[in-house]
JSON list of C-alpha atoms in Angstrom, two decimals:
[
{"chain": "Y", "resi": 182, "resn": "MET", "atom": "CA", "xyz": [46.45, 89.27, 108.17]},
{"chain": "Y", "resi": 183, "resn": "GLY", "atom": "CA", "xyz": [46.74, 92.60, 106.34]},
{"chain": "Y", "resi": 184, "resn": "ASP", "atom": "CA", "xyz": [44.66, 94.15, 103.57]},
{"chain": "Y", "resi": 185, "resn": "GLN", "atom": "CA", "xyz": [45.62, 93.27, 100.00]},
{"chain": "Y", "resi": 186, "resn": "ILE", "atom": "CA", "xyz": [45.29, 96.30, 97.71]},
{"chain": "Y", "resi": 187, "resn": "ARG", "atom": "CA", "xyz": [44.35, 94.18, 94.67]},
{"chain": "Y", "resi": 188, "resn": "PRO", "atom": "CA", "xyz": [43.02, 90.66, 94.17]},
{"chain": "Y", "resi": 189, "resn": "LEU", "atom": "CA", "xyz": [45.60, 87.93, 94.56]},
{"chain": "Y", "resi": 190, "resn": "ARG", "atom": "CA", "xyz": [46.89, 86.61, 91.25]},
{"chain": "Y", "resi": 191, "resn": "PRO", "atom": "CA", "xyz": [47.96, 83.14, 90.12]},
{"chain": "Y", "resi": 192, "resn": "GLY", "atom": "CA", "xyz": [51.42, 82.36, 91.46]},
{"chain": "Y", "resi": 193, "resn": "GLU", "atom": "CA", "xyz": [50.95, 84.32, 94.71]},
{"chain": "Y", "resi": 194, "resn": "PRO", "atom": "CA", "xyz": [50.62, 82.65, 98.12]},
{"chain": "Y", "resi": 195, "resn": "ALA", "atom": "CA", "xyz": [47.28, 82.57, 99.90]},
{"chain": "Y", "resi": 196, "resn": "PRO", "atom": "CA", "xyz": [47.32, 84.50, 103.18]},
{"chain": "Y", "resi": 197, "resn": "SER", "atom": "CA", "xyz": [46.85, 82.80, 106.53]},
{"chain": "Y", "resi": 198, "resn": "PHE", "atom": "CA", "xyz": [43.31, 82.76, 107.90]},
{"chain": "Y", "resi": 199, "resn": "ALA", "atom": "CA", "xyz": [41.40, 81.27, 110.82]},
{"chain": "Y", "resi": 200, "resn": "LEU", "atom": "CA", "xyz": [37.60, 81.31, 110.60]},
{"chain": "Y", "resi": 201, "resn": "PRO", "atom": "CA", "xyz": [34.80, 79.59, 112.51]},
{"chain": "Y", "resi": 202, "resn": "ALA", "atom": "CA", "xyz": [32.75, 77.06, 110.58]},
{"chain": "Y", "resi": 203, "resn": "ALA", "atom": "CA", "xyz": [28.97, 77.30, 110.60]},
{"chain": "Y", "resi": 204, "resn": "ASN", "atom": "CA", "xyz": [28.30, 73.65, 109.75]},
{"chain": "Y", "resi": 205, "resn": "PHE", "atom": "CA", "xyz": [31.36, 71.95, 111.25]},
{"chain": "Y", "resi": 206, "resn": "ASP", "atom": "CA", "xyz": [33.06, 72.18, 114.64]},
{"chain": "Y", "resi": 207, "resn": "GLY", "atom": "CA", "xyz": [36.00, 74.46, 115.33]},
{"chain": "Y", "resi": 208, "resn": "LEU", "atom": "CA", "xyz": [38.13, 76.82, 113.29]},
{"chain": "Y", "resi": 209, "resn": "VAL", "atom": "CA", "xyz": [39.32, 76.27, 109.74]},
{"chain": "Y", "resi": 210, "resn": "THR", "atom": "CA", "xyz": [42.77, 77.65, 108.97]},
{"chain": "Y", "resi": 211, "resn": "LEU", "atom": "CA", "xyz": [45.09, 77.75, 106.01]},
{"chain": "Y", "resi": 212, "resn": "GLU", "atom": "CA", "xyz": [47.33, 75.28, 107.78]},
{"chain": "Y", "resi": 213, "resn": "SER", "atom": "CA", "xyz": [44.45, 72.87, 108.40]},
{"chain": "Y", "resi": 214, "resn": "VAL", "atom": "CA", "xyz": [43.74, 72.61, 104.65]},
{"chain": "Y", "resi": 215, "resn": "ARG", "atom": "CA", "xyz": [47.35, 72.83, 103.42]},
{"chain": "Y", "resi": 216, "resn": "GLY", "atom": "CA", "xyz": [48.38, 69.72, 101.54]},
{"chain": "Y", "resi": 217, "resn": "ARG", "atom": "CA", "xyz": [45.08, 69.58, 99.64]},
{"chain": "Y", "resi": 218, "resn": "ALA", "atom": "CA", "xyz": [43.98, 71.91, 96.86]},
{"chain": "Y", "resi": 219, "resn": "PHE", "atom": "CA", "xyz": [40.93, 73.99, 97.66]},
{"chain": "Y", "resi": 220, "resn": "LEU", "atom": "CA", "xyz": [38.50, 76.39, 96.03]},
{"chain": "Y", "resi": 221, "resn": "ILE", "atom": "CA", "xyz": [37.65, 79.26, 98.35]},
{"chain": "Y", "resi": 222, "resn": "GLY", "atom": "CA", "xyz": [34.78, 81.62, 97.55]},
{"chain": "Y", "resi": 223, "resn": "PHE", "atom": "CA", "xyz": [34.22, 84.93, 99.34]},
{"chain": "Y", "resi": 224, "resn": "PHE", "atom": "CA", "xyz": [30.58, 86.00, 99.43]},
{"chain": "Y", "resi": 225, "resn": "ARG", "atom": "CA", "xyz": [28.33, 88.66, 100.82]},
{"chain": "Y", "resi": 226, "resn": "GLY", "atom": "CA", "xyz": [26.05, 87.72, 103.71]},
{"chain": "Y", "resi": 227, "resn": "LEU", "atom": "CA", "xyz": [22.88, 85.66, 103.66]},
{"chain": "Y", "resi": 228, "resn": "HIS", "atom": "CA", "xyz": [20.97, 88.76, 102.53]},
{"chain": "Y", "resi": 229, "resn": "CYS", "atom": "CA", "xyz": [22.40, 88.25, 99.01]},
{"chain": "Y", "resi": 230, "resn": "PRO", "atom": "CA", "xyz": [20.15, 85.86, 97.03]},
{"chain": "Y", "resi": 231, "resn": "PHE", "atom": "CA", "xyz": [22.77, 85.45, 94.29]},
{"chain": "Y", "resi": 232, "resn": "CYS", "atom": "CA", "xyz": [25.32, 84.31, 96.87]},
{"chain": "Y", "resi": 233, "resn": "ARG", "atom": "CA", "xyz": [22.85, 81.81, 98.31]},
{"chain": "Y", "resi": 234, "resn": "ARG", "atom": "CA", "xyz": [22.28, 80.43, 94.82]},
{"chain": "Y", "resi": 235, "resn": "GLN", "atom": "CA", "xyz": [26.01, 80.11, 94.20]},
{"chain": "Y", "resi": 236, "resn": "LEU", "atom": "CA", "xyz": [26.37, 78.14, 97.41]},
{"chain": "Y", "resi": 237, "resn": "GLY", "atom": "CA", "xyz": [23.80, 75.71, 96.03]},
{"chain": "Y", "resi": 238, "resn": "GLN", "atom": "CA", "xyz": [25.73, 75.42, 92.77]},
{"chain": "Y", "resi": 239, "resn": "LEU", "atom": "CA", "xyz": [28.97, 74.76, 94.65]},
{"chain": "Y", "resi": 240, "resn": "ALA", "atom": "CA", "xyz": [27.23, 72.06, 96.69]},
{"chain": "Y", "resi": 241, "resn": "ALA", "atom": "CA", "xyz": [26.18, 70.34, 93.47]},
{"chain": "Y", "resi": 242, "resn": "LEU", "atom": "CA", "xyz": [29.75, 70.61, 92.18]},
{"chain": "Y", "resi": 243, "resn": "GLN", "atom": "CA", "xyz": [31.36, 69.28, 95.35]},
{"chain": "Y", "resi": 244, "resn": "PRO", "atom": "CA", "xyz": [31.40, 65.54, 94.43]},
{"chain": "Y", "resi": 245, "resn": "THR", "atom": "CA", "xyz": [33.20, 66.34, 91.17]},
{"chain": "Y", "resi": 246, "resn": "LEU", "atom": "CA", "xyz": [35.80, 68.51, 92.87]},
{"chain": "Y", "resi": 247, "resn": "HIS", "atom": "CA", "xyz": [36.28, 66.04, 95.72]},
{"chain": "Y", "resi": 248, "resn": "ALA", "atom": "CA", "xyz": [36.97, 63.34, 93.14]},
{"chain": "Y", "resi": 249, "resn": "ALA", "atom": "CA", "xyz": [39.66, 65.65, 91.72]},
{"chain": "Y", "resi": 250, "resn": "GLY", "atom": "CA", "xyz": [41.16, 66.15, 95.19]},
{"chain": "Y", "resi": 251, "resn": "VAL", "atom": "CA", "xyz": [39.81, 69.69, 95.69]},
{"chain": "Y", "resi": 252, "resn": "GLU", "atom": "CA", "xyz": [38.02, 70.89, 98.84]},
{"chain": "Y", "resi": 253, "resn": "ILE", "atom": "CA", "xyz": [35.43, 73.71, 98.68]},
{"chain": "Y", "resi": 254, "resn": "LEU", "atom": "CA", "xyz": [35.35, 76.50, 101.27]},
{"chain": "Y", "resi": 255, "resn": "ALA", "atom": "CA", "xyz": [32.72, 79.25, 101.23]},
{"chain": "Y", "resi": 256, "resn": "VAL", "atom": "CA", "xyz": [33.21, 82.39, 103.32]},
{"chain": "Y", "resi": 257, "resn": "ILE", "atom": "CA", "xyz": [30.18, 84.56, 104.05]},
{"chain": "Y", "resi": 258, "resn": "ASN", "atom": "CA", "xyz": [30.20, 87.84, 105.96]},
{"chain": "Y", "resi": 259, "resn": "THR", "atom": "CA", "xyz": [27.47, 86.69, 108.35]},
{"chain": "Y", "resi": 260, "resn": "PRO", "atom": "CA", "xyz": [28.04, 86.06, 112.08]},
{"chain": "Y", "resi": 261, "resn": "VAL", "atom": "CA", "xyz": [28.41, 82.38, 112.87]},
{"chain": "Y", "resi": 262, "resn": "GLU", "atom": "CA", "xyz": [25.33, 82.22, 115.12]},
{"chain": "Y", "resi": 263, "resn": "ARG", "atom": "CA", "xyz": [23.07, 83.60, 112.40]},
{"chain": "Y", "resi": 264, "resn": "ALA", "atom": "CA", "xyz": [24.62, 81.33, 109.77]},
{"chain": "Y", "resi": 265, "resn": "ARG", "atom": "CA", "xyz": [24.18, 78.25, 111.96]},
{"chain": "Y", "resi": 266, "resn": "LEU", "atom": "CA", "xyz": [20.51, 79.06, 112.47]},
{"chain": "Y", "resi": 267, "resn": "TYR", "atom": "CA", "xyz": [19.89, 79.48, 108.74]},
{"chain": "Y", "resi": 268, "resn": "PHE", "atom": "CA", "xyz": [21.83, 76.41, 107.63]},
{"chain": "Y", "resi": 269, "resn": "ARG", "atom": "CA", "xyz": [20.14, 74.25, 110.22]},
{"chain": "Y", "resi": 270, "resn": "TYR", "atom": "CA", "xyz": [17.12, 74.48, 107.93]},
{"chain": "Y", "resi": 271, "resn": "GLN", "atom": "CA", "xyz": [19.04, 74.89, 104.65]},
{"chain": "Y", "resi": 272, "resn": "PRO", "atom": "CA", "xyz": [21.94, 72.45, 105.09]},
{"chain": "Y", "resi": 273, "resn": "THR", "atom": "CA", "xyz": [24.88, 72.44, 102.70]},
{"chain": "Y", "resi": 274, "resn": "PRO", "atom": "CA", "xyz": [27.75, 69.94, 102.38]},
{"chain": "Y", "resi": 275, "resn": "VAL", "atom": "CA", "xyz": [30.12, 72.81, 101.52]},
{"chain": "Y", "resi": 276, "resn": "MET", "atom": "CA", "xyz": [32.37, 73.87, 104.40]},
{"chain": "Y", "resi": 277, "resn": "LEU", "atom": "CA", "xyz": [30.85, 77.21, 105.34]},
{"chain": "Y", "resi": 278, "resn": "LEU", "atom": "CA", "xyz": [33.06, 79.77, 107.11]},
{"chain": "Y", "resi": 279, "resn": "CYS", "atom": "CA", "xyz": [31.97, 83.04, 108.70]},
{"chain": "Y", "resi": 280, "resn": "ASP", "atom": "CA", "xyz": [33.73, 86.40, 108.51]},
{"chain": "Y", "resi": 281, "resn": "PRO", "atom": "CA", "xyz": [31.25, 89.15, 109.42]},
{"chain": "Y", "resi": 282, "resn": "ASP", "atom": "CA", "xyz": [33.93, 91.86, 109.12]},
{"chain": "Y", "resi": 283, "resn": "CYS", "atom": "CA", "xyz": [35.19, 90.75, 105.67]},
{"chain": "Y", "resi": 284, "resn": "ARG", "atom": "CA", "xyz": [38.77, 90.70, 106.94]},
{"chain": "Y", "resi": 285, "resn": "THR", "atom": "CA", "xyz": [39.61, 87.59, 104.93]},
{"chain": "Y", "resi": 286, "resn": "HIS", "atom": "CA", "xyz": [37.91, 89.07, 101.86]},
{"chain": "Y", "resi": 287, "resn": "ARG", "atom": "CA", "xyz": [40.31, 92.02, 102.14]},
{"chain": "Y", "resi": 288, "resn": "ALA", "atom": "CA", "xyz": [43.32, 89.77, 102.80]},
{"chain": "Y", "resi": 289, "resn": "PHE", "atom": "CA", "xyz": [42.68, 88.06, 99.47]},
{"chain": "Y", "resi": 290, "resn": "GLY", "atom": "CA", "xyz": [42.11, 91.46, 97.84]},
{"chain": "Y", "resi": 291, "resn": "VAL", "atom": "CA", "xyz": [38.42, 91.01, 96.98]},
{"chain": "Y", "resi": 292, "resn": "PRO", "atom": "CA", "xyz": [37.25, 94.58, 96.21]},
{"chain": "Y", "resi": 293, "resn": "ARG", "atom": "CA", "xyz": [34.52, 96.52, 97.91]},
{"chain": "Y", "resi": 294, "resn": "ALA", "atom": "CA", "xyz": [32.95, 99.40, 96.03]},
{"chain": "Y", "resi": 295, "resn": "ALA", "atom": "CA", "xyz": [33.10, 102.73, 97.89]},
{"chain": "Y", "resi": 296, "resn": "PHE", "atom": "CA", "xyz": [30.74, 105.60, 97.08]},
{"chain": "Y", "resi": 297, "resn": "LEU", "atom": "CA", "xyz": [32.22, 109.01, 96.40]},
{"chain": "Y", "resi": 298, "resn": "PRO", "atom": "CA", "xyz": [30.58, 112.03, 98.08]},
{"chain": "Y", "resi": 299, "resn": "GLU", "atom": "CA", "xyz": [28.03, 113.80, 95.89]},
{"chain": "Y", "resi": 300, "resn": "ASP", "atom": "CA", "xyz": [30.21, 116.92, 95.66]},
{"chain": "Y", "resi": 301, "resn": "SER", "atom": "CA", "xyz": [33.42, 114.98, 94.97]},
{"chain": "Y", "resi": 302, "resn": "SER", "atom": "CA", "xyz": [35.55, 116.02, 91.99]},
{"chain": "Y", "resi": 303, "resn": "GLU", "atom": "CA", "xyz": [37.34, 112.67, 92.09]},
{"chain": "Y", "resi": 304, "resn": "ARG", "atom": "CA", "xyz": [36.86, 110.51, 89.03]},
{"chain": "Y", "resi": 305, "resn": "PRO", "atom": "CA", "xyz": [34.89, 107.28, 89.59]},
{"chain": "Y", "resi": 306, "resn": "GLU", "atom": "CA", "xyz": [36.94, 104.15, 89.03]},
{"chain": "Y", "resi": 307, "resn": "TRP", "atom": "CA", "xyz": [34.91, 100.99, 89.48]},
{"chain": "Y", "resi": 308, "resn": "PRO", "atom": "CA", "xyz": [35.08, 99.02, 91.68]},
{"chain": "Y", "resi": 309, "resn": "ALA", "atom": "CA", "xyz": [37.32, 101.03, 94.00]},
{"chain": "Y", "resi": 310, "resn": "ARG", "atom": "CA", "xyz": [35.30, 104.25, 93.68]},
{"chain": "Y", "resi": 311, "resn": "THR", "atom": "CA", "xyz": [31.80, 104.67, 92.30]},
{"chain": "Y", "resi": 312, "resn": "THR", "atom": "CA", "xyz": [28.92, 107.13, 92.43]},
{"chain": "Y", "resi": 313, "resn": "MET", "atom": "CA", "xyz": [25.33, 106.59, 93.43]},
{"chain": "Y", "resi": 314, "resn": "GLU", "atom": "CA", "xyz": [24.42, 107.55, 89.86]},
{"chain": "Y", "resi": 315, "resn": "GLN", "atom": "CA", "xyz": [26.65, 104.85, 88.35]},
{"chain": "Y", "resi": 316, "resn": "PHE", "atom": "CA", "xyz": [25.43, 102.20, 90.77]},
{"chain": "Y", "resi": 317, "resn": "GLY", "atom": "CA", "xyz": [21.81, 103.29, 90.41]},
{"chain": "Y", "resi": 318, "resn": "ALA", "atom": "CA", "xyz": [21.98, 102.98, 86.63]},
{"chain": "Y", "resi": 319, "resn": "ALA", "atom": "CA", "xyz": [23.08, 99.32, 86.78]},
{"chain": "Y", "resi": 320, "resn": "ARG", "atom": "CA", "xyz": [20.61, 96.66, 85.67]},
{"chain": "Y", "resi": 321, "resn": "ILE", "atom": "CA", "xyz": [21.15, 92.96, 86.35]},
{"chain": "Y", "resi": 322, "resn": "ASN", "atom": "CA", "xyz": [19.45, 89.61, 85.79]},
{"chain": "Y", "resi": 323, "resn": "PRO", "atom": "CA", "xyz": [22.36, 87.16, 86.17]},
{"chain": "Y", "resi": 324, "resn": "THR", "atom": "CA", "xyz": [20.28, 84.04, 86.82]},
{"chain": "Y", "resi": 325, "resn": "GLY", "atom": "CA", "xyz": [17.52, 84.83, 84.33]},
{"chain": "Y", "resi": 326, "resn": "GLU", "atom": "CA", "xyz": [14.87, 84.58, 87.06]},
{"chain": "Y", "resi": 327, "resn": "LEU", "atom": "CA", "xyz": [13.65, 88.15, 86.77]},
{"chain": "Y", "resi": 328, "resn": "PRO", "atom": "CA", "xyz": [11.14, 89.24, 84.13]},
{"chain": "Y", "resi": 329, "resn": "GLU", "atom": "CA", "xyz": [13.56, 92.02, 83.18]},
{"chain": "Y", "resi": 330, "resn": "PRO", "atom": "CA", "xyz": [16.90, 93.35, 84.41]},
{"chain": "Y", "resi": 331, "resn": "LEU", "atom": "CA", "xyz": [16.52, 95.34, 87.63]},
{"chain": "Y", "resi": 332, "resn": "GLN", "atom": "CA", "xyz": [18.66, 97.67, 89.70]},
{"chain": "Y", "resi": 333, "resn": "PRO", "atom": "CA", "xyz": [20.85, 95.42, 91.92]},
{"chain": "Y", "resi": 334, "resn": "MET", "atom": "CA", "xyz": [19.23, 96.33, 95.24]},
{"chain": "Y", "resi": 335, "resn": "GLU", "atom": "CA", "xyz": [15.75, 95.97, 93.74]},
{"chain": "Y", "resi": 336, "resn": "ALA", "atom": "CA", "xyz": [16.72, 92.59, 92.30]},
{"chain": "Y", "resi": 337, "resn": "ASN", "atom": "CA", "xyz": [17.80, 91.49, 95.78]},
{"chain": "Y", "resi": 338, "resn": "VAL", "atom": "CA", "xyz": [14.44, 92.50, 97.25]},
{"chain": "Y", "resi": 339, "resn": "VAL", "atom": "CA", "xyz": [12.46, 90.70, 94.55]},
{"chain": "Y", "resi": 340, "resn": "LEU", "atom": "CA", "xyz": [14.40, 87.44, 94.85]},
{"chain": "Y", "resi": 341, "resn": "ASN", "atom": "CA", "xyz": [14.43, 87.49, 98.65]},
{"chain": "Y", "resi": 342, "resn": "GLU", "atom": "CA", "xyz": [10.65, 87.85, 98.62]},
{"chain": "Y", "resi": 343, "resn": "ARG", "atom": "CA", "xyz": [10.39, 85.03, 96.09]},
{"chain": "Y", "resi": 344, "resn": "ASP", "atom": "CA", "xyz": [12.61, 82.84, 98.31]},
{"chain": "Y", "resi": 345, "resn": "GLY", "atom": "CA", "xyz": [10.66, 83.73, 101.43]},
{"chain": "Y", "resi": 346, "resn": "PHE", "atom": "CA", "xyz": [13.88, 85.03, 102.97]},
{"chain": "Y", "resi": 347, "resn": "GLU", "atom": "CA", "xyz": [13.28, 87.75, 105.57]},
{"chain": "Y", "resi": 348, "resn": "LEU", "atom": "CA", "xyz": [16.26, 89.81, 106.67]},
{"chain": "Y", "resi": 349, "resn": "ASP", "atom": "CA", "xyz": [16.60, 90.00, 110.46]},
{"chain": "Y", "resi": 350, "resn": "GLU", "atom": "CA", "xyz": [18.44, 92.76, 112.33]},
{"chain": "Y", "resi": 351, "resn": "THR", "atom": "CA", "xyz": [21.77, 91.00, 111.87]},
{"chain": "Y", "resi": 352, "resn": "ASP", "atom": "CA", "xyz": [21.24, 90.71, 108.11]},
{"chain": "Y", "resi": 353, "resn": "GLN", "atom": "CA", "xyz": [20.20, 94.36, 107.92]},
{"chain": "Y", "resi": 354, "resn": "ALA", "atom": "CA", "xyz": [23.37, 95.44, 109.72]},
{"chain": "Y", "resi": 355, "resn": "ILE", "atom": "CA", "xyz": [25.59, 93.34, 107.45]},
{"chain": "Y", "resi": 356, "resn": "LEU", "atom": "CA", "xyz": [23.83, 94.76, 104.37]},
{"chain": "Y", "resi": 357, "resn": "ALA", "atom": "CA", "xyz": [24.32, 98.32, 105.65]},
{"chain": "Y", "resi": 358, "resn": "ASN", "atom": "CA", "xyz": [28.02, 97.79, 106.40]},
{"chain": "Y", "resi": 359, "resn": "HIS", "atom": "CA", "xyz": [29.04, 95.48, 103.55]},
{"chain": "Y", "resi": 360, "resn": "GLY", "atom": "CA", "xyz": [26.36, 95.74, 100.88]},
{"chain": "Y", "resi": 361, "resn": "THR", "atom": "CA", "xyz": [28.86, 96.74, 98.18]},
{"chain": "Y", "resi": 362, "resn": "GLN", "atom": "CA", "xyz": [31.32, 93.94, 98.93]},
{"chain": "Y", "resi": 363, "resn": "LEU", "atom": "CA", "xyz": [32.14, 92.04, 95.73]},
{"chain": "Y", "resi": 364, "resn": "VAL", "atom": "CA", "xyz": [32.50, 88.27, 95.45]},
{"chain": "Y", "resi": 365, "resn": "GLY", "atom": "CA", "xyz": [35.73, 86.45, 94.62]},
{"chain": "Y", "resi": 366, "resn": "HIS", "atom": "CA", "xyz": [36.75, 82.87, 93.89]},
{"chain": "Y", "resi": 367, "resn": "PHE", "atom": "CA", "xyz": [40.31, 81.54, 94.28]},
{"chain": "Y", "resi": 368, "resn": "LEU", "atom": "CA", "xyz": [41.65, 78.09, 93.48]},
{"chain": "Y", "resi": 369, "resn": "VAL", "atom": "CA", "xyz": [44.63, 77.32, 95.71]},
{"chain": "Y", "resi": 370, "resn": "ASP", "atom": "CA", "xyz": [46.98, 74.38, 95.20]},
{"chain": "Y", "resi": 371, "resn": "ALA", "atom": "CA", "xyz": [48.23, 71.96, 97.85]},
{"chain": "Y", "resi": 372, "resn": "ALA", "atom": "CA", "xyz": [51.24, 74.19, 98.57]},
{"chain": "Y", "resi": 373, "resn": "GLY", "atom": "CA", "xyz": [49.03, 77.20, 99.29]},
{"chain": "Y", "resi": 374, "resn": "ILE", "atom": "CA", "xyz": [49.66, 79.00, 95.97]},
{"chain": "Y", "resi": 375, "resn": "VAL", "atom": "CA", "xyz": [46.84, 80.62, 94.02]},
{"chain": "Y", "resi": 376, "resn": "GLY", "atom": "CA", "xyz": [46.38, 78.91, 90.66]},
{"chain": "Y", "resi": 377, "resn": "TRP", "atom": "CA", "xyz": [43.25, 80.69, 89.40]},
{"chain": "Y", "resi": 378, "resn": "ALA", "atom": "CA", "xyz": [41.14, 83.64, 90.48]},
{"chain": "Y", "resi": 379, "resn": "GLN", "atom": "CA", "xyz": [37.86, 85.22, 89.41]},
{"chain": "Y", "resi": 380, "resn": "ILE", "atom": "CA", "xyz": [36.38, 88.47, 90.76]},
{"chain": "Y", "resi": 381, "resn": "GLU", "atom": "CA", "xyz": [32.78, 89.53, 90.33]},
{"chain": "Y", "resi": 382, "resn": "ALA", "atom": "CA", "xyz": [31.83, 92.55, 88.20]},
{"chain": "Y", "resi": 383, "resn": "LEU", "atom": "CA", "xyz": [35.30, 93.94, 87.52]},
{"chain": "Y", "resi": 384, "resn": "ASP", "atom": "CA", "xyz": [34.03, 95.56, 84.32]},
{"chain": "Y", "resi": 385, "resn": "GLY", "atom": "CA", "xyz": [31.19, 97.40, 86.03]},
{"chain": "Y", "resi": 386, "resn": "PRO", "atom": "CA", "xyz": [28.10, 97.00, 88.23]},
{"chain": "Y", "resi": 387, "resn": "ASN", "atom": "CA", "xyz": [26.08, 95.41, 85.42]},
{"chain": "Y", "resi": 388, "resn": "GLY", "atom": "CA", "xyz": [28.16, 92.29, 86.13]},
{"chain": "Y", "resi": 389, "resn": "LEU", "atom": "CA", "xyz": [26.98, 91.94, 89.73]},
{"chain": "Y", "resi": 390, "resn": "GLY", "atom": "CA", "xyz": [25.72, 88.46, 90.53]},
{"chain": "Y", "resi": 391, "resn": "ILE", "atom": "CA", "xyz": [27.60, 86.78, 87.67]},
{"chain": "Y", "resi": 392, "resn": "PHE", "atom": "CA", "xyz": [29.77, 84.03, 89.13]},
{"chain": "Y", "resi": 393, "resn": "PRO", "atom": "CA", "xyz": [31.87, 81.28, 87.55]},
{"chain": "Y", "resi": 394, "resn": "GLY", "atom": "CA", "xyz": [29.90, 78.25, 86.47]},
{"chain": "Y", "resi": 395, "resn": "ALA", "atom": "CA", "xyz": [30.71, 74.57, 86.79]},
{"chain": "Y", "resi": 396, "resn": "THR", "atom": "CA", "xyz": [32.43, 74.38, 83.40]},
{"chain": "Y", "resi": 397, "resn": "GLU", "atom": "CA", "xyz": [34.78, 77.27, 84.20]},
{"chain": "Y", "resi": 398, "resn": "ILE", "atom": "CA", "xyz": [35.62, 75.94, 87.66]},
{"chain": "Y", "resi": 399, "resn": "ILE", "atom": "CA", "xyz": [36.27, 72.40, 86.42]},
{"chain": "Y", "resi": 400, "resn": "ALA", "atom": "CA", "xyz": [38.52, 73.76, 83.66]},
{"chain": "Y", "resi": 401, "resn": "ALA", "atom": "CA", "xyz": [40.49, 75.71, 86.29]},
{"chain": "Y", "resi": 402, "resn": "VAL", "atom": "CA", "xyz": [40.84, 72.56, 88.41]},
{"chain": "Y", "resi": 403, "resn": "ASP", "atom": "CA", "xyz": [42.04, 70.59, 85.39]},
{"chain": "Y", "resi": 404, "resn": "SER", "atom": "CA", "xyz": [44.64, 73.23, 84.61]},
{"chain": "Y", "resi": 405, "resn": "LEU", "atom": "CA", "xyz": [45.88, 73.22, 88.21]},
{"chain": "Y", "resi": 406, "resn": "GLY", "atom": "CA", "xyz": [47.33, 69.76, 87.72]},
{"chain": "Y", "resi": 407, "resn": "HIS", "atom": "CA", "xyz": [49.42, 70.75, 84.69]}
]
């Protein structure tokens, strides 16, 4: 499973993967879901409150997608032991897969923003290359829960405190290593071909935390059958 230099596009085959499930037994692979269309979302770890909220939205959408013959897979870059502990108390019907190293994120081409050195003469090009100044100037309030738009990391802190979510050492390590990982959604048909894709914040860091809603996902599923 190699790195994809750009996000997979409609018409391209999904790469093979094999990931442990946090809320089901065993590994889930591309071959194990082939023959059934599936929506696969690639998220940051449990430290990301916006990702946790999207998981809740996908859980609410699951009956509709199941009725349309579409499975939902959610990949988080949290170790399976930590994920199992959390979801023991916050259960989800969505099949939750764990990839703490983001290898599957990279195989599907989901970008990760990299910071340029302060003295770099290289031109920033979001999301591949950014500066601390560009990232620090971003202001987000994607769910409307904040009294005003906040810097992304500050928004995370505020919402985690509101949720009563305390980062443990594992969460802190994932945040340090993969905090700038973006989120991606891919709808894959029964033959393993991507039919629709959506990547978070491609136009800039002010789009962080904005994910596709139910209407957009259902429209993509409807189009998959035509």
